[in-house]
Short mmCIF file of C-alpha atoms in Angstrom, two decimals:
data_model
loop_
_atom_site.label_atom_id
_atom_site.label_comp_id
_atom_site.label_asym_id
_atom_site.label_seq_id
_atom_site.Cartn_x
_atom_site.Cartn_y
_atom_site.Cartn_z
CA MET A 1 43.09 10.28 -39.24
CA HIS A 2 41.69 6.78 -39.74
CA SER A 3 42.73 4.60 -42.71
CA ASP A 4 39.18 4.48 -44.19
CA ALA A 5 39.08 8.25 -44.42
CA ARG A 6 42.55 8.32 -46.03
CA VAL A 7 41.38 5.86 -48.72
CA TRP A 8 38.29 7.94 -49.52
CA ILE A 9 40.23 11.18 -49.62
CA ALA A 10 42.94 9.63 -51.82
CA ALA A 11 40.33 8.31 -54.22
CA LEU A 12 38.60 11.65 -54.44
CA LEU A 13 41.93 13.43 -54.98
CA ALA A 14 42.84 11.03 -57.77
CA GLN A 15 39.49 11.57 -59.41
CA SER A 16 39.88 15.33 -59.18
CA VAL A 17 43.42 15.20 -60.62
CA PHE A 18 42.33 13.19 -63.68
CA ALA A 19 39.34 15.42 -64.20
CA GLY A 20 41.55 18.49 -63.94
CA ALA A 21 44.04 17.11 -66.44
CA ALA A 22 41.32 16.51 -69.00
CA LEU A 23 39.80 19.94 -68.62
CA ALA A 24 42.77 22.07 -67.60
CA THR A 25 41.67 25.07 -69.57
CA ASP A 26 37.97 24.91 -68.62
CA PRO A 27 37.06 24.73 -64.85
CA ASP A 28 34.48 22.00 -64.25
CA PRO A 29 31.80 22.32 -61.51
CA ARG A 30 32.42 18.64 -60.73
CA ILE A 31 35.95 19.52 -59.52
CA GLU A 32 34.60 22.13 -57.11
CA ASP A 33 32.08 19.60 -55.80
CA LEU A 34 34.82 17.00 -55.24
CA GLU A 35 36.95 19.53 -53.37
CA ARG A 36 33.98 20.46 -51.17
CA ARG A 37 33.33 16.79 -50.35
CA ILE A 38 37.01 16.32 -49.42
CA GLU A 39 36.86 19.28 -47.04
CA GLU A 40 33.71 17.88 -45.38
CA LEU A 41 35.35 14.47 -44.86
CA GLU A 42 38.44 16.06 -43.32
CA ALA A 43 36.34 18.23 -41.00
CA LYS A 44 34.33 15.22 -39.78
CA GLN A 45 37.48 13.19 -39.22
CA ASP A 46 39.19 15.99 -37.28
CA GLY A 47 36.12 16.30 -35.07
CA ALA A 48 36.11 12.57 -34.28
CA GLU A 49 39.79 12.63 -33.30
CA ALA A 50 39.26 15.63 -31.02
CA ARG A 51 36.70 13.82 -28.84
CA PRO A 52 37.80 12.34 -25.48
CA ALA A 53 39.15 8.79 -25.63
CA THR A 54 36.32 7.56 -23.38
CA GLU A 55 33.65 8.70 -25.82
CA THR A 56 32.35 6.13 -28.31
CA THR A 57 30.98 7.21 -31.69
CA PRO A 58 29.64 4.11 -33.48
CA ASP A 59 28.03 6.30 -36.13
CA ALA A 60 29.84 9.47 -37.13
CA GLU A 61 26.56 10.88 -38.51
CA THR A 62 24.64 10.36 -35.22
CA PRO A 63 25.40 12.82 -32.38
CA THR A 64 25.81 11.31 -28.92
CA LEU A 65 24.41 12.58 -25.62
CA LEU A 66 27.88 13.86 -24.73
CA ASP A 67 27.95 15.90 -27.93
CA ALA A 68 24.80 17.68 -26.78
CA LEU A 69 26.42 18.89 -23.54
CA PRO A 70 28.25 22.21 -23.29
CA ALA A 71 32.03 21.92 -23.57
CA TRP A 72 32.55 22.59 -19.83
CA ALA A 73 30.06 19.88 -18.81
CA GLN A 74 32.01 17.27 -20.77
CA ARG A 75 34.94 17.84 -18.39
CA VAL A 76 32.92 17.44 -15.16
CA ARG A 77 32.11 14.22 -13.32
CA LEU A 78 29.51 13.87 -10.53
CA GLY A 79 29.75 11.12 -7.94
CA GLY A 80 28.63 10.18 -4.47
CA SER A 81 27.93 7.52 -1.87
CA ALA A 82 25.20 6.89 0.70
CA ASN A 83 24.63 4.33 3.46
CA THR A 84 21.15 3.76 4.85
CA GLY A 85 19.54 1.01 6.90
CA TRP A 86 18.44 -0.15 10.35
CA TYR A 87 20.78 0.35 13.30
CA GLY A 88 20.49 -0.59 16.96
CA GLY A 89 22.45 -1.27 20.12
CA GLU A 90 22.56 -1.53 23.88
CA GLN A 91 21.53 1.42 26.04
CA ASN A 92 24.94 3.12 26.14
CA SER A 93 26.01 2.35 22.56
CA VAL A 94 26.33 4.79 19.68
CA PHE A 95 23.22 3.13 18.17
CA HIS A 96 21.13 3.15 21.37
CA ASP A 97 18.06 4.43 19.47
CA GLU A 98 16.97 1.52 17.29
CA HIS A 99 15.51 2.88 14.08
CA PHE A 100 16.00 3.38 10.35
CA GLN A 101 18.30 6.21 9.40
CA VAL A 102 20.73 7.63 6.88
CA TRP A 103 24.14 6.86 8.36
CA ASP A 104 26.41 8.52 5.79
CA ALA A 105 25.93 10.54 2.60
CA ARG A 106 28.42 12.58 0.56
CA PHE A 107 28.62 13.92 -2.98
CA PHE A 108 31.57 14.80 -5.20
CA ILE A 109 32.32 17.06 -8.14
CA ASP A 110 35.51 16.54 -10.16
CA ALA A 111 36.44 18.77 -13.07
CA GLU A 112 39.34 18.72 -15.50
CA LEU A 113 40.38 22.32 -16.08
CA GLY A 114 43.05 21.75 -18.69
CA GLU A 115 46.06 19.71 -19.74
CA ASP A 116 49.59 20.01 -21.04
CA VAL A 117 50.35 23.37 -19.41
CA ARG A 118 53.59 24.70 -20.92
CA ILE A 119 55.92 27.65 -21.06
CA GLY A 120 57.55 27.39 -24.44
CA ASP A 121 58.70 23.79 -24.87
CA GLN A 122 58.83 23.11 -21.12
CA THR A 123 55.96 21.16 -19.54
CA LEU A 124 54.79 22.66 -16.24
CA PHE A 125 51.83 20.35 -15.50
CA ARG A 126 50.41 17.36 -17.30
CA ASN A 127 46.89 18.45 -16.33
CA VAL A 128 45.02 20.63 -13.84
CA GLY A 129 41.80 19.67 -12.06
CA PHE A 130 39.42 20.59 -9.25
CA SER A 131 37.67 18.39 -6.64
CA PHE A 132 34.90 19.17 -4.16
CA GLU A 133 33.20 17.01 -1.52
CA TRP A 134 29.88 17.84 0.10
CA ASP A 135 29.88 16.15 3.51
CA LEU A 136 26.11 15.94 3.92
CA VAL A 137 25.55 13.22 6.57
CA ARG A 138 28.10 11.58 8.88
CA LEU A 139 27.51 9.18 11.79
CA GLY A 140 23.78 9.70 11.33
CA ASP A 141 23.96 13.48 11.84
CA LEU A 142 23.22 16.17 9.27
CA MET A 143 26.59 17.89 8.75
CA ASN A 144 26.04 19.94 5.56
CA ASP A 145 29.73 20.76 5.55
CA VAL A 146 32.77 20.90 3.28
CA GLY A 147 34.91 17.78 3.07
CA GLU A 148 37.66 18.01 0.47
CA LEU A 149 38.03 21.07 -1.73
CA TYR A 150 41.24 21.54 -3.69
CA THR A 151 42.86 22.40 -6.99
CA GLU A 152 45.19 19.69 -8.26
CA PHE A 153 48.26 20.00 -10.47
CA GLN A 154 49.35 16.60 -11.80
CA GLY A 155 52.57 15.65 -13.51
CA ILE A 156 54.77 18.56 -12.44
CA ALA A 157 57.47 18.93 -15.12
CA GLY A 158 55.99 15.79 -16.69
CA SER A 159 57.13 13.59 -13.78
CA SER A 160 55.11 10.98 -11.90
CA TRP A 161 56.95 12.00 -8.72
CA GLY A 162 55.40 15.45 -8.50
CA ASN A 163 51.65 16.07 -8.01
CA LEU A 164 50.26 18.95 -5.97
CA GLN A 165 46.94 19.63 -4.24
CA VAL A 166 46.16 23.07 -2.80
CA GLY A 167 43.11 23.58 -0.58
CA ARG A 168 41.34 21.28 1.91
CA PHE A 169 42.16 17.58 1.79
CA GLU A 170 42.32 14.43 3.89
CA ILE A 171 45.38 14.30 6.14
CA PRO A 172 47.68 11.62 4.63
CA VAL A 173 48.58 9.52 7.68
CA GLY A 174 48.27 5.71 7.73
CA GLU A 175 45.78 3.68 5.72
CA SER A 176 42.57 4.33 7.64
CA TYR A 177 41.91 7.77 6.12
CA LEU A 178 41.44 6.06 2.76
CA LEU A 179 38.18 4.55 4.13
CA TYR A 180 36.67 7.96 4.88
CA SER A 181 35.45 10.70 2.56
CA ARG A 182 35.76 9.56 -1.07
CA GLY A 183 36.75 6.07 0.09
CA TYR A 184 33.81 5.58 2.45
CA ALA A 185 32.08 3.27 -0.03
CA ASP A 186 35.11 0.94 0.11
CA ASN A 187 34.77 0.32 3.86
CA PRO A 188 33.71 -3.35 4.14
CA PHE A 189 32.25 -2.68 7.62
CA ILE A 190 29.44 -0.42 8.80
CA THR A 191 31.50 1.10 11.62
CA ASN A 192 34.89 2.79 11.34
CA VAL A 193 38.19 1.87 12.93
CA VAL A 194 38.09 3.09 16.56
CA GLY A 195 41.46 4.84 16.40
CA GLY A 196 42.14 5.14 12.68
CA PRO A 197 43.88 8.48 11.85
CA TRP A 198 41.98 10.76 9.45
CA PHE A 199 40.19 14.13 9.00
CA TRP A 200 40.53 17.14 6.72
CA ASP A 201 42.70 20.24 6.90
CA GLU A 202 43.63 23.22 4.74
CA GLY A 203 47.09 23.45 3.22
CA VAL A 204 49.25 21.85 0.54
CA ARG A 205 49.58 18.13 -0.18
CA ILE A 206 52.17 16.69 -2.57
CA TYR A 207 52.45 13.08 -3.68
CA GLY A 208 54.13 10.87 -6.24
CA SER A 209 55.60 7.49 -7.08
CA ASP A 210 57.78 5.77 -9.63
CA PRO A 211 56.00 4.95 -12.93
CA SER A 212 55.29 1.38 -11.80
CA ASP A 213 53.85 2.56 -8.44
CA ARG A 214 56.34 0.35 -6.64
CA PHE A 215 57.53 3.13 -4.29
CA GLY A 216 55.97 6.43 -3.41
CA TYR A 217 55.23 9.15 -0.88
CA VAL A 218 52.53 11.57 0.31
CA ALA A 219 53.43 14.71 2.28
CA SER A 220 51.53 17.76 3.50
CA VAL A 221 51.78 21.09 5.27
CA ALA A 222 48.51 22.30 6.82
CA ASP A 223 47.01 24.60 9.45
CA GLY A 224 46.86 21.92 12.13
CA GLU A 225 43.49 22.70 13.79
CA THR A 226 40.07 21.06 13.45
CA SER A 227 38.00 24.15 12.66
CA PHE A 228 37.39 24.98 9.01
CA ASP A 229 39.63 27.81 7.79
CA SER A 230 40.65 28.66 11.37
CA ASP A 231 44.00 28.67 13.17
CA LEU A 232 44.61 30.32 16.54
CA ASN A 233 48.37 30.53 15.96
CA SER A 234 50.91 30.40 13.16
CA ASP A 235 52.26 26.89 13.84
CA TYR A 236 51.65 24.27 11.16
CA GLN A 237 51.13 20.54 10.87
CA TYR A 238 53.63 18.50 8.82
CA THR A 239 53.11 14.94 7.62
CA LEU A 240 55.06 12.40 5.58
CA LYS A 241 53.92 8.96 4.47
CA LEU A 242 56.20 6.55 2.60
CA PHE A 243 54.80 3.43 0.95
CA ALA A 244 56.00 0.45 -1.05
CA ASN A 245 54.35 -2.28 -3.11
CA PRO A 246 57.15 -4.87 -3.37
CA THR A 247 54.75 -7.46 -4.83
CA HIS A 248 51.25 -7.36 -6.28
CA TRP A 249 49.83 -8.67 -2.99
CA LEU A 250 51.84 -6.70 -0.40
CA HIS A 251 51.50 -3.03 0.56
CA VAL A 252 53.47 -1.46 3.42
CA SER A 253 53.58 2.13 4.65
CA ALA A 254 55.08 4.23 7.42
CA SER A 255 53.71 7.61 8.53
CA GLY A 256 54.91 10.50 10.63
CA LEU A 257 53.25 13.73 11.79
CA TYR A 258 54.33 16.79 13.73
CA THR A 259 52.11 19.67 14.81
CA GLY A 260 53.21 22.83 16.59
CA LYS A 261 51.08 24.79 19.06
CA ILE A 262 47.32 24.17 19.07
CA GLY A 263 44.91 26.66 20.62
CA SER A 264 46.11 29.66 22.63
CA ARG A 265 46.71 30.56 26.26
CA SER A 266 43.27 32.18 26.44
CA SER A 267 41.29 29.67 24.35
CA ALA A 268 41.39 25.88 24.05
CA GLY A 269 40.11 26.17 20.50
CA SER A 270 38.62 23.11 18.84
CA GLY A 271 41.74 20.94 18.96
CA GLY A 272 44.15 19.38 16.52
CA ALA A 273 43.33 18.64 12.91
CA LEU A 274 44.30 14.95 13.06
CA TRP A 275 41.50 12.71 14.38
CA LEU A 276 41.95 9.20 15.76
CA GLY A 277 38.50 7.79 15.08
CA GLU A 278 36.32 10.32 16.93
CA ALA A 279 39.09 11.67 19.19
CA TRP A 280 41.66 14.39 18.62
CA ALA A 281 44.26 16.41 20.53
CA ARG A 282 42.42 18.73 22.92
CA ALA A 283 43.27 20.73 26.02
CA PHE A 284 42.80 18.24 28.85
CA GLY A 285 39.38 18.65 30.47
CA SER A 286 37.94 20.97 27.79
CA GLY A 287 34.53 20.40 26.20
CA THR A 288 32.95 18.49 29.11
CA SER A 289 31.52 18.99 32.59
CA VAL A 290 32.54 15.51 33.76
CA PRO A 291 35.20 15.61 36.54
CA ASN A 292 38.72 14.47 35.63
CA TYR A 293 40.40 11.61 37.48
CA GLN A 294 44.16 11.07 37.41
CA ASP A 295 46.22 8.77 39.62
CA GLY A 296 42.97 7.85 41.36
CA VAL A 297 42.05 11.39 42.46
CA LEU A 298 40.22 14.41 41.07
CA VAL A 299 42.33 16.94 39.13
CA ALA A 300 41.63 20.30 37.53
CA ASP A 301 41.55 20.96 33.80
CA GLY A 302 44.87 21.38 32.03
CA PRO A 303 46.21 24.49 30.25
CA ASN A 304 44.38 25.72 27.15
CA ARG A 305 47.32 25.46 24.78
CA ILE A 306 48.90 22.27 23.51
CA GLU A 307 52.61 22.79 22.87
CA GLU A 308 53.06 20.09 20.20
CA THR A 309 51.92 16.69 19.01
CA ASN A 310 53.71 13.96 17.08
CA LEU A 311 52.74 10.61 15.62
CA LEU A 312 54.54 7.57 14.26
CA GLY A 313 52.68 4.68 12.66
CA ALA A 314 53.00 1.76 10.28
CA ASP A 315 50.61 -0.44 8.27
CA VAL A 316 50.86 -3.71 6.38
CA ILE A 317 48.21 -4.91 3.92
CA VAL A 318 48.19 -8.34 2.28
CA SER A 319 45.58 -8.62 -0.45
CA PHE A 320 44.55 -11.32 -2.91
CA PRO A 321 41.51 -9.87 -4.75
CA GLY A 322 38.47 -12.08 -4.54
CA LYS A 323 40.18 -14.32 -1.98
CA THR A 324 41.38 -12.59 1.18
CA ARG A 325 42.66 -9.33 2.63
CA ILE A 326 44.62 -8.78 5.86
CA TRP A 327 45.31 -5.37 7.37
CA LEU A 328 47.58 -4.80 10.38
CA GLY A 329 48.27 -1.31 11.70
CA TYR A 330 49.68 0.44 14.76
CA GLY A 331 50.53 3.99 15.76
CA SER A 332 51.56 6.11 18.74
CA TYR A 333 50.36 9.72 19.17
CA ALA A 334 52.00 11.98 21.78
CA ILE A 335 50.23 15.11 23.08
CA ASP A 336 52.46 17.57 24.94
CA GLN A 337 50.63 19.99 27.28
CA ASN A 338 53.78 21.48 28.73
CA GLY A 339 54.07 19.18 31.73
CA GLY A 340 51.92 19.36 34.84
CA GLY A 341 51.02 15.71 34.46
CA TYR A 342 48.67 16.40 31.55
CA ASP A 343 50.84 15.01 28.76
CA ARG A 344 49.31 11.96 27.09
CA ARG A 345 50.41 9.25 24.69
CA LEU A 346 47.65 7.47 22.77
CA HIS A 347 48.06 4.13 21.02
CA TYR A 348 45.86 2.92 18.16
CA TRP A 349 45.85 -0.49 16.53
CA VAL A 350 43.88 -2.58 14.03
CA ALA A 351 43.88 -6.21 12.88
CA GLU A 352 41.41 -6.95 10.08
CA LEU A 353 40.70 -10.13 8.11
CA LEU A 354 38.37 -10.36 5.10
CA LEU A 355 37.47 -13.66 3.43
CA TYR A 356 35.69 -13.70 0.07
CA GLY A 357 33.41 -16.36 -1.33
CA GLY A 358 35.80 -16.85 -4.23
CA LEU A 359 37.81 -19.08 -1.90
CA ILE A 360 34.98 -21.60 -2.21
CA SER A 361 33.51 -20.97 -5.66
CA PRO A 362 33.74 -18.28 -8.37
CA ARG A 363 29.95 -17.97 -8.05
CA LEU A 364 30.45 -16.54 -4.58
CA ASP A 365 32.97 -13.86 -5.53
CA ASP A 366 30.56 -11.10 -4.47
CA VAL A 367 30.03 -12.45 -0.94
CA TYR A 368 32.45 -11.77 1.91
CA THR A 369 32.78 -12.08 5.66
CA GLY A 370 35.15 -10.21 7.90
CA PHE A 371 36.47 -9.74 11.43
CA ARG A 372 38.10 -6.56 12.73
CA ALA A 373 39.75 -6.08 16.13
CA HIS A 374 40.72 -2.47 16.84
CA GLY A 375 41.41 -0.14 19.70
CA LEU A 376 42.51 3.25 21.02
CA GLY A 377 43.72 4.32 24.43
CA THR A 378 46.42 5.42 26.81
CA TYR A 379 46.38 1.87 28.23
CA ASP A 380 47.49 3.49 31.50
CA ARG A 381 45.26 2.88 34.55
CA ASP A 382 46.21 6.29 36.00
CA LYS A 383 45.91 8.52 32.92
CA GLY A 384 42.83 8.74 30.73
CA TYR A 385 41.66 10.80 27.78
CA LEU A 386 38.53 11.69 25.81
CA LEU A 387 38.70 8.82 23.31
CA ASP A 388 35.30 9.42 21.68
CA SER A 389 33.80 12.92 21.47
CA ARG A 390 30.29 11.42 21.55
CA ARG A 391 30.96 10.39 25.18
CA ALA A 392 32.16 13.81 26.35
CA GLU A 393 29.22 14.33 28.74
CA THR A 394 29.14 10.78 30.10
CA LEU A 395 32.77 9.66 30.45
CA GLY A 396 34.86 12.77 29.76
CA TYR A 397 38.65 12.36 29.97
CA ASN A 398 38.45 9.25 32.14
CA MET A 399 38.68 6.59 29.44
CA LYS A 400 41.71 4.34 29.61
CA SER A 401 40.86 2.48 26.37
CA ILE A 402 38.20 1.56 23.86
CA ASN A 403 38.62 -1.87 22.26
CA ALA A 404 36.16 -3.12 19.66
CA TYR A 405 35.58 -6.43 17.90
CA SER A 406 33.46 -6.34 14.75
CA PHE A 407 32.00 -9.13 12.62
CA VAL A 408 30.48 -8.42 9.21
CA LEU A 409 28.74 -10.35 6.44
CA GLY A 410 28.45 -8.57 3.10
CA TRP A 411 27.15 -9.07 -0.43
CA LYS A 412 28.16 -6.85 -3.35
CA MET A 413 24.90 -7.45 -5.13
CA LEU A 414 25.64 -4.97 -7.93
CA ARG A 415 28.72 -3.09 -9.02
CA PHE A 416 27.59 -0.01 -7.11
CA VAL A 417 25.36 -1.58 -4.42
CA THR A 418 26.46 -3.49 -1.30
CA LEU A 419 24.31 -5.07 1.40
CA ARG A 420 25.97 -5.82 4.77
CA ALA A 421 25.17 -6.75 8.37
CA GLU A 422 27.51 -6.12 11.31
CA TYR A 423 27.72 -6.80 15.03
CA THR A 424 30.30 -4.94 17.15
CA HIS A 425 31.25 -5.71 20.74
CA ARG A 426 32.99 -2.87 22.61
CA ASP A 427 34.93 -2.74 25.85
CA ILE A 428 35.48 0.65 27.50
CA ASP A 429 37.89 0.71 30.44
CA LEU A 430 38.13 3.66 32.82
CA VAL A 431 41.00 4.96 34.95
CA ARG A 432 41.21 4.50 38.71
CA GLY A 433 38.70 6.55 40.67
CA ALA A 434 36.34 7.05 37.74
CA LYS A 435 35.01 3.49 37.77
CA ALA A 436 33.04 3.99 40.97
CA SER A 437 32.10 7.62 40.23
CA LEU A 438 30.64 7.19 36.74
CA GLY A 439 28.68 4.02 37.45
CA GLY A 440 27.66 1.91 34.47
CA GLU A 441 28.14 4.54 31.73
CA ALA A 442 30.95 2.45 30.22
CA ASP A 443 28.87 -0.75 30.11
CA ASP A 444 26.29 -2.04 27.61
CA VAL A 445 27.89 -0.49 24.50
CA ASP A 446 27.49 -3.24 21.85
CA SER A 447 25.85 -2.30 18.55
CA TRP A 448 24.54 -3.87 15.34
CA GLY A 449 23.13 -2.85 12.00
CA VAL A 450 21.94 -3.88 8.54
CA GLU A 451 22.51 -1.39 5.73
CA VAL A 452 22.58 -0.80 2.01
CA GLY A 453 25.57 1.14 0.68
CA ILE A 454 25.51 2.71 -2.77
CA GLN A 455 28.10 4.59 -4.79
CA PHE A 456 28.16 6.14 -8.24
#
């Protein structure tokens, strides 16, 4: 209760006491009126204290817009992001059709379901919430799909080390996945990292850190296959990411992943749940009619089932807000197809530098420029893989590597609106034998674009 209300109530009580003393044997209507006014003041004050801390009530007598909403609506937040603009590129690029388009669009619903869940005096959860992502448009295609969808239990036993998500979530490996889904609006570039690990899967994710967020972890157990709510076998995918923030400008992390069997002996399925850019673990040769070259000669497709996959990776981020940001990352992803020469090891890497106008003048804080070098491949002239699913029917499993070099110029013109222009040069190298067979399909793959990104 605020001090002003206490003063008024005390004054009214004092007045009622003196009035009562003077007329102890004869009830006075004025006393009843004073008591009624005290009750009204207390009721108003209790109502003000019960409102959420984010709500402002400059005039206790004037209802706010939030007051007019149903109680459940006051616990729900709507959000989203969208990227639209003009995109173009050379004849074999991902933007080969030059035109205006919606490149990405997604919407979010977050709801707080309750707080301070207890059994007796023991705290079970600090609060419980729900999150849903509608993945409407991605890479210029209408997806109309589910992104994240989970129930979250924060503050298990009141600790910052225990937080649990149950449902469908982003796979917590590396730093790249933070620039997809809910974090898409934070990507300073138009394009994504060629081999950055990401994608969604169904399972359980647990995370936590010390109260100062100096050290922490994210771990998960999930189905391990790309398809929504589908798993051709009972093997799971396990991940663990450890991170540290030793100073305010340095963030480091290390990630590991293990997945058991993917697909079955009779069906190649849709592949592993972890994506590296637009590639993922698949039965060698599946999903394309392009012939496979290995060691310079044609080979048949591999077995349908993948026995296991594992990944190790590390990232370092140096950030001085408004000045500069450097991101270095590397990872190795092994795909075991039970021998036969079909086993593959993919390597992904990224080196990104952002420079903000604040280095020159505070007036230019909202302007930035950036350069990103990134790649994915076997980097083995005899063994290739499908490194981008969009090239399944042109290059198949004959890609040795994709290396990209992106330059961007951006302006955060408003808090929730960013304008940016990007040019990306790509090099696609093929394995021996495929170079002559597939002609110029790996050439002329540069792209560019100018877009407006919004978030709310």
